Short mmCIF file of C-alpha atoms and ligand atoms in Angstrom, two decimals:
data_model
loop_
_atom_site.label_atom_id
_atom_site.label_comp_id
_atom_site.label_asym_id
_atom_site.label_seq_id
_atom_site.Cartn_x
_atom_site.Cartn_y
_atom_site.Cartn_z
CA MET A 1 0.04 0.10 -0.15
CA GLU A 2 1.33 3.54 -0.99
CA GLN A 3 1.10 4.81 2.39
CA VAL A 4 2.83 2.08 4.07
CA ARG A 5 5.39 2.75 1.54
CA GLU A 6 5.61 6.39 2.30
CA LEU A 7 5.65 6.22 6.03
CA ALA A 8 8.57 3.51 6.02
CA HIS A 9 10.31 5.86 3.82
CA ALA A 10 9.44 8.82 6.45
CA LEU A 11 10.55 6.71 9.30
CA LYS A 12 14.18 5.95 7.55
CA LYS A 13 14.49 9.84 6.90
CA ALA A 14 13.20 11.24 10.18
CA GLN A 15 15.77 12.54 12.64
CA HIS A 16 13.40 12.56 15.88
CA ALA A 17 10.38 10.37 15.17
CA VAL A 18 8.31 10.11 18.32
CA VAL A 19 5.19 7.56 19.08
CA LEU A 20 2.30 7.79 21.33
CA THR A 21 0.31 4.65 21.53
CA GLY A 22 -3.19 4.14 22.95
CA ALA A 23 -5.31 1.13 24.26
CA GLY A 24 -5.75 0.20 20.29
CA ALA A 25 -2.22 -0.56 20.32
CA SER A 26 -3.02 -3.79 22.81
CA THR A 27 -6.48 -4.93 21.45
CA GLU A 28 -4.29 -7.38 19.06
CA SER A 29 -3.17 -8.80 22.27
CA GLY A 30 -6.69 -9.65 23.28
CA LEU A 31 -7.23 -6.53 25.78
CA PRO A 32 -10.30 -4.49 25.05
CA ASP A 33 -9.68 -0.63 24.49
CA PHE A 34 -12.18 2.00 25.80
CA ARG A 35 -14.36 3.90 23.69
CA SER A 36 -14.87 1.35 20.71
CA LYS A 37 -18.08 -0.55 20.53
CA THR A 38 -16.59 -3.30 22.59
CA GLY A 39 -14.62 -1.04 24.62
CA LEU A 40 -14.29 -1.19 28.91
CA TRP A 41 -16.29 2.26 29.16
CA LYS A 42 -19.24 1.02 26.96
CA GLY A 43 -22.23 1.51 28.86
CA ILE A 44 -20.78 3.09 32.08
CA ASP A 45 -19.19 6.81 33.23
CA PRO A 46 -15.70 5.38 34.21
CA VAL A 47 -15.44 8.68 36.23
CA SER A 48 -18.19 7.32 38.47
CA LEU A 49 -16.45 4.35 39.34
CA ILE A 50 -12.60 4.42 38.49
CA SER A 51 -11.88 8.12 40.35
CA LEU A 52 -10.21 9.07 43.02
CA SER A 53 -13.44 10.01 44.90
CA ALA A 54 -15.10 6.67 44.14
CA LEU A 55 -11.95 4.83 45.59
CA ARG A 56 -12.51 7.03 48.74
CA ARG A 57 -16.02 7.00 48.92
CA ARG A 58 -17.02 3.31 47.80
CA PRO A 59 -13.87 1.20 47.98
CA VAL A 60 -15.37 -1.99 47.92
CA GLU A 61 -17.20 -1.29 44.82
CA PHE A 62 -14.14 0.40 43.36
CA TYR A 63 -12.09 -2.85 44.12
CA GLN A 64 -14.77 -5.00 42.66
CA PHE A 65 -14.78 -2.98 39.21
CA TYR A 66 -11.17 -2.82 39.10
CA ARG A 67 -10.54 -6.38 39.22
CA MET A 68 -13.36 -7.16 37.16
CA ARG A 69 -12.14 -4.82 34.52
CA PHE A 70 -8.39 -5.05 34.90
CA SER A 71 -7.48 -8.59 35.70
CA HIS A 72 -7.29 -9.85 32.41
CA LEU A 73 -4.31 -8.09 31.44
CA TRP A 74 -2.06 -10.13 33.67
CA GLY A 75 -1.67 -12.89 31.21
CA ALA A 76 -1.44 -10.57 27.94
CA ARG A 77 1.62 -10.65 25.56
CA PRO A 78 2.69 -8.25 23.30
CA ASN A 79 1.62 -8.19 19.61
CA PRO A 80 3.24 -7.17 16.30
CA VAL A 81 2.62 -3.25 17.55
CA HIS A 82 4.60 -3.53 20.59
CA ARG A 83 6.97 -5.86 18.67
CA VAL A 84 7.43 -3.58 15.54
CA LEU A 85 7.93 -0.44 17.79
CA ALA A 86 10.54 -1.91 19.61
CA ALA A 87 12.59 -2.86 16.61
CA LEU A 88 12.34 0.50 15.30
CA GLN A 89 13.31 1.81 18.63
CA GLU A 90 16.50 -0.55 18.33
CA GLU A 91 16.89 0.81 14.94
CA GLY A 92 17.04 4.09 15.76
CA MET A 93 13.92 5.16 13.65
CA VAL A 94 11.64 6.03 16.57
CA LYS A 95 13.80 7.89 19.51
CA ARG A 96 10.74 7.78 22.01
CA LEU A 97 7.91 6.32 22.88
CA ILE A 98 4.98 7.50 24.87
CA THR A 99 2.38 5.47 25.87
CA GLN A 100 -1.58 6.07 27.76
CA ASN A 101 -1.33 2.39 28.53
CA VAL A 102 -0.85 0.77 31.59
CA ASP A 103 -0.35 -2.98 30.59
CA GLY A 104 3.36 -2.86 29.98
CA LEU A 105 3.63 -4.53 27.01
CA HIS A 106 5.89 -2.30 25.17
CA GLN A 107 8.47 -3.09 27.97
CA ALA A 108 7.73 -6.93 27.53
CA ALA A 109 8.44 -6.03 23.93
CA GLY A 110 11.68 -4.72 24.93
CA SER A 111 10.92 -0.83 24.35
CA PRO A 112 13.28 0.98 26.44
CA ASP A 113 12.70 4.38 28.49
CA VAL A 114 8.87 4.34 27.74
CA ILE A 115 6.74 7.33 28.85
CA GLU A 116 4.16 6.10 30.91
CA LEU A 117 1.56 8.98 30.96
CA HIS A 118 -1.18 7.14 33.00
CA GLY A 119 0.99 5.09 35.35
CA SER A 120 1.10 1.22 35.32
CA LEU A 121 -0.53 -1.72 36.86
CA ARG A 122 3.14 -2.92 38.04
CA GLU A 123 2.97 -0.97 41.11
CA CYS A 124 0.12 0.32 43.61
CA SER A 125 0.61 3.07 46.36
CA CYS A 126 -0.79 4.19 49.83
CA LEU A 127 -3.28 7.08 49.89
CA THR A 128 -1.99 8.12 53.13
CA CYS A 129 1.79 7.68 53.17
CA GLY A 130 2.51 7.55 49.49
CA ARG A 131 4.76 4.88 49.54
CA THR A 132 4.77 2.46 46.77
CA PHE A 133 4.48 -1.42 46.65
CA PRO A 134 4.35 -4.23 43.72
CA SER A 135 0.79 -4.68 42.58
CA ARG A 136 0.15 -8.02 43.83
CA LEU A 137 -0.41 -6.55 47.50
CA ILE A 138 -3.77 -5.10 45.77
CA ASP A 139 -4.62 -8.28 43.63
CA VAL A 140 -7.13 -9.55 46.32
CA ASP A 141 -10.84 -10.53 46.44
CA VAL A 142 -12.29 -7.49 47.85
CA LYS A 143 -16.12 -9.03 49.06
CA THR A 144 -16.01 -6.53 52.12
CA ALA A 145 -14.64 -3.43 53.66
CA ALA A 146 -12.28 -6.05 55.54
CA ASP A 147 -10.77 -6.95 52.37
CA ILE A 148 -9.82 -3.50 51.04
CA PRO A 149 -5.90 -3.77 50.98
CA ARG A 150 -4.21 -1.63 53.28
CA CYS A 151 -0.43 -0.27 53.49
CA PRO A 152 1.77 -2.57 55.42
CA GLU A 153 3.65 0.16 56.77
CA CYS A 154 0.89 2.58 57.88
CA GLY A 155 -2.71 1.33 57.25
CA GLY A 156 -3.74 3.39 54.87
CA MET A 157 -6.05 2.30 52.03
CA LEU A 158 -3.92 1.16 48.69
CA LYS A 159 -4.52 2.58 45.34
CA PRO A 160 -3.84 0.69 41.79
CA GLY A 161 -0.43 2.63 40.13
CA VAL A 162 -2.63 3.64 37.39
CA VAL A 163 -4.00 7.28 37.30
CA LEU A 164 -7.25 7.55 38.46
CA PHE A 165 -9.75 10.03 36.87
CA GLU A 166 -9.24 13.41 39.37
CA GLU A 167 -5.67 12.56 39.50
CA PRO A 168 -2.93 14.63 38.48
CA LEU A 169 -0.50 12.91 35.74
CA PRO A 170 3.18 12.22 36.69
CA PRO A 171 4.53 15.64 36.25
CA ASP A 172 7.89 14.21 34.96
CA ALA A 173 6.52 12.00 32.39
CA ILE A 174 4.37 14.89 31.25
CA GLU A 175 7.10 17.43 30.92
CA THR A 176 9.05 14.86 29.17
CA ALA A 177 6.10 14.00 26.92
CA PHE A 178 5.93 17.52 25.75
CA ASP A 179 9.79 18.15 25.14
CA GLU A 180 9.51 15.07 22.64
CA ALA A 181 6.59 16.48 20.93
CA ARG A 182 8.10 19.61 20.43
CA ARG A 183 11.57 17.84 19.37
CA ALA A 184 9.49 15.29 16.67
CA ASP A 185 9.78 15.71 13.06
CA LEU A 186 7.83 12.91 12.45
CA PHE A 187 4.94 12.09 15.13
CA LEU A 188 2.79 8.85 15.01
CA VAL A 189 -0.15 8.14 16.80
CA ILE A 190 -1.09 4.57 17.18
CA GLY A 191 -4.53 3.15 18.62
CA SER A 192 -5.74 6.13 20.18
CA SER A 193 -9.11 8.03 19.80
CA LEU A 194 -7.26 11.24 21.27
CA GLU A 195 -10.16 11.92 23.53
CA VAL A 196 -8.39 12.39 26.56
CA GLY A 197 -5.97 15.16 27.67
CA PRO A 198 -3.36 16.47 28.12
CA ALA A 199 -2.12 13.33 26.06
CA ASN A 200 -4.25 14.24 23.34
CA GLN A 201 -2.54 17.88 23.00
CA LEU A 202 0.85 15.97 21.84
CA PRO A 203 0.49 15.37 18.64
CA LEU A 204 -1.11 18.76 17.64
CA LEU A 205 1.97 20.35 19.48
CA ALA A 206 4.08 18.07 17.28
CA VAL A 207 2.54 19.15 14.03
CA GLN A 208 2.60 23.28 15.55
CA SER A 209 6.58 22.46 15.91
CA GLY A 210 6.61 21.47 12.27
CA ALA A 211 6.40 17.52 12.53
CA ASP A 212 4.78 15.38 10.05
CA LEU A 213 1.87 13.57 11.65
CA ALA A 214 0.85 9.90 10.81
CA ILE A 215 -2.32 8.60 12.70
CA LEU A 216 -2.83 4.63 12.69
CA ASN A 217 -6.20 4.10 14.13
CA LEU A 218 -9.38 2.42 12.93
CA THR A 219 -11.58 4.81 13.78
CA PRO A 220 -11.82 8.97 12.87
CA THR A 221 -9.92 11.28 15.34
CA TYR A 222 -10.01 15.18 16.01
CA LEU A 223 -6.59 15.36 14.41
CA ASP A 224 -7.15 13.38 11.46
CA GLY A 225 -7.36 17.11 9.12
CA HIS A 226 -3.67 17.68 10.12
CA ALA A 227 -2.38 14.15 9.48
CA ARG A 228 -0.26 13.62 6.48
CA TRP A 229 -1.10 9.91 6.70
CA VAL A 230 -4.29 8.44 8.14
CA ILE A 231 -4.56 4.82 8.07
CA ARG A 232 -7.91 3.13 9.18
CA GLU A 233 -6.51 -0.43 8.97
CA LYS A 234 -5.19 -2.80 12.33
CA ALA A 235 -2.15 -1.05 13.61
CA GLY A 236 -0.50 -4.85 13.82
CA GLN A 237 -1.00 -5.51 9.93
CA VAL A 238 0.28 -1.79 8.91
CA LEU A 239 3.29 -1.99 11.35
CA THR A 240 4.24 -5.19 10.02
CA ALA A 241 4.22 -4.22 6.45
CA VAL A 242 6.03 -1.00 7.30
CA ALA A 243 8.70 -3.30 9.28
CA SER A 244 9.02 -5.64 6.10
CA GLU A 245 9.46 -2.63 4.05
CA LEU A 246 12.49 -1.63 6.00
CA GLY A 247 13.62 -4.83 5.93
CA ILE A 248 13.43 -4.93 9.59
CA LEU A 249 12.61 -8.34 11.34
CA PRO A 250 10.83 -7.92 15.15
CA ARG A 251 12.26 -10.07 17.58
CA VAL A 252 9.53 -12.61 18.12
CA GLU A 253 9.44 -13.99 21.38
N1 LIG B 301 -5.63 -0.85 15.23
C1 LIG B 301 -5.76 0.42 15.32
N2 LIG B 301 -6.41 1.18 15.74
C2 LIG B 301 -7.37 0.23 16.80
C3 LIG B 301 -7.27 -1.03 17.18
C4 LIG B 301 -6.14 -1.65 16.19
N3 LIG B 301 -6.16 -2.91 15.72
N4 LIG B 301 -7.93 -1.53 17.70
C5 LIG B 301 -8.59 -0.20 18.33
N5 LIG B 301 -8.32 1.09 17.94
C6 LIG B 301 -8.57 2.07 18.09
C7 LIG B 301 -9.87 2.26 18.30
O1 LIG B 301 -10.61 2.68 16.88
C8 LIG B 301 -10.04 3.61 19.18
O2 LIG B 301 -10.59 4.92 18.55
O3 LIG B 301 -7.98 2.72 19.54
C9 LIG B 301 -8.72 3.62 19.93
C10 LIG B 301 -8.59 3.61 21.16
O4 LIG B 301 -9.05 4.53 21.72
P1 LIG B 301 -9.67 4.65 23.34
O5 LIG B 301 -10.58 3.02 23.64
O6 LIG B 301 -10.47 5.79 23.64
O7 LIG B 301 -8.45 4.42 24.01
P2 LIG B 301 -7.36 5.35 24.50
O8 LIG B 301 -7.21 6.61 23.45
O9 LIG B 301 -5.86 4.75 24.77
O10 LIG B 301 -7.96 6.33 25.96
C11 LIG B 301 -7.20 7.16 26.33
O11 LIG B 301 -8.59 7.14 28.56
O12 LIG B 301 -10.14 6.29 30.16
C12 LIG B 301 -8.75 6.52 29.59
O13 LIG B 301 -6.97 5.90 31.02
C13 LIG B 301 -7.36 5.58 29.87
O14 LIG B 301 -5.44 5.76 28.83
C14 LIG B 301 -6.62 5.81 28.29
C15 LIG B 301 -7.21 6.91 27.94
#
């Protein structure tokens, strides 16, 4: 496909290509995204369920929803999207990878220095003392208030390591991500509806700083009109074709 050839050529030519991924990068690993027809947020108001105030006010309901909706992530493995991006980083054709995802699949595929804007499922932290712990401390079946996971140090309530609604994003991750968007001469959005800020400002900032924009997403986004390439195919297939165009063989696990 002509767009694949052009995108492969642009990656080869770019001095500082930056990638932003969303949940659509992990659907081919069997993980549902949030806002498409089969998304996690279908039919519910996530802010009322997976926000800081929901955790404080209704911790049992919060943890039951969290475990039901996120526990499927544990067994997921990287798919071609993650593997090709890791290979492009290894070749130096992608300089930085920014993700909204919390599933750790980019790291599992070998991507270095991933900027995780929305935290990660690997950890949890205490709402009272702020200490962080491995996420296995919150991987419990919460039936009553007595089951709510507590901080082993101070007894405060534990929260997942993912950024909840009403929580600020990690400041250093955000700052680095905005710096990378300003430096980019090529910016790729892969599998994101670009409906959530501030992540959805990064591609616009890149375009305003002179970068070419490519959007690999199955459904329209608010920035399609600013993109040099909009490819509405499964990102795994597109990136596999880009890799073969570049003669790159991603590491298969
Ligand atoms: N290839 C390309 N695009 C895909 C694929 C695929 N295989 N699968 C899904 N998509 C697209 C969908 O069409 C959708 O537009 O990926 C996009 C995923 O969008 P969202 O579900 O909104 O996920 P995301 O953009 O990552 O959401 C951002 O919202 O709820 C918060 O914290 C959560 O990080 C998340 C943030």
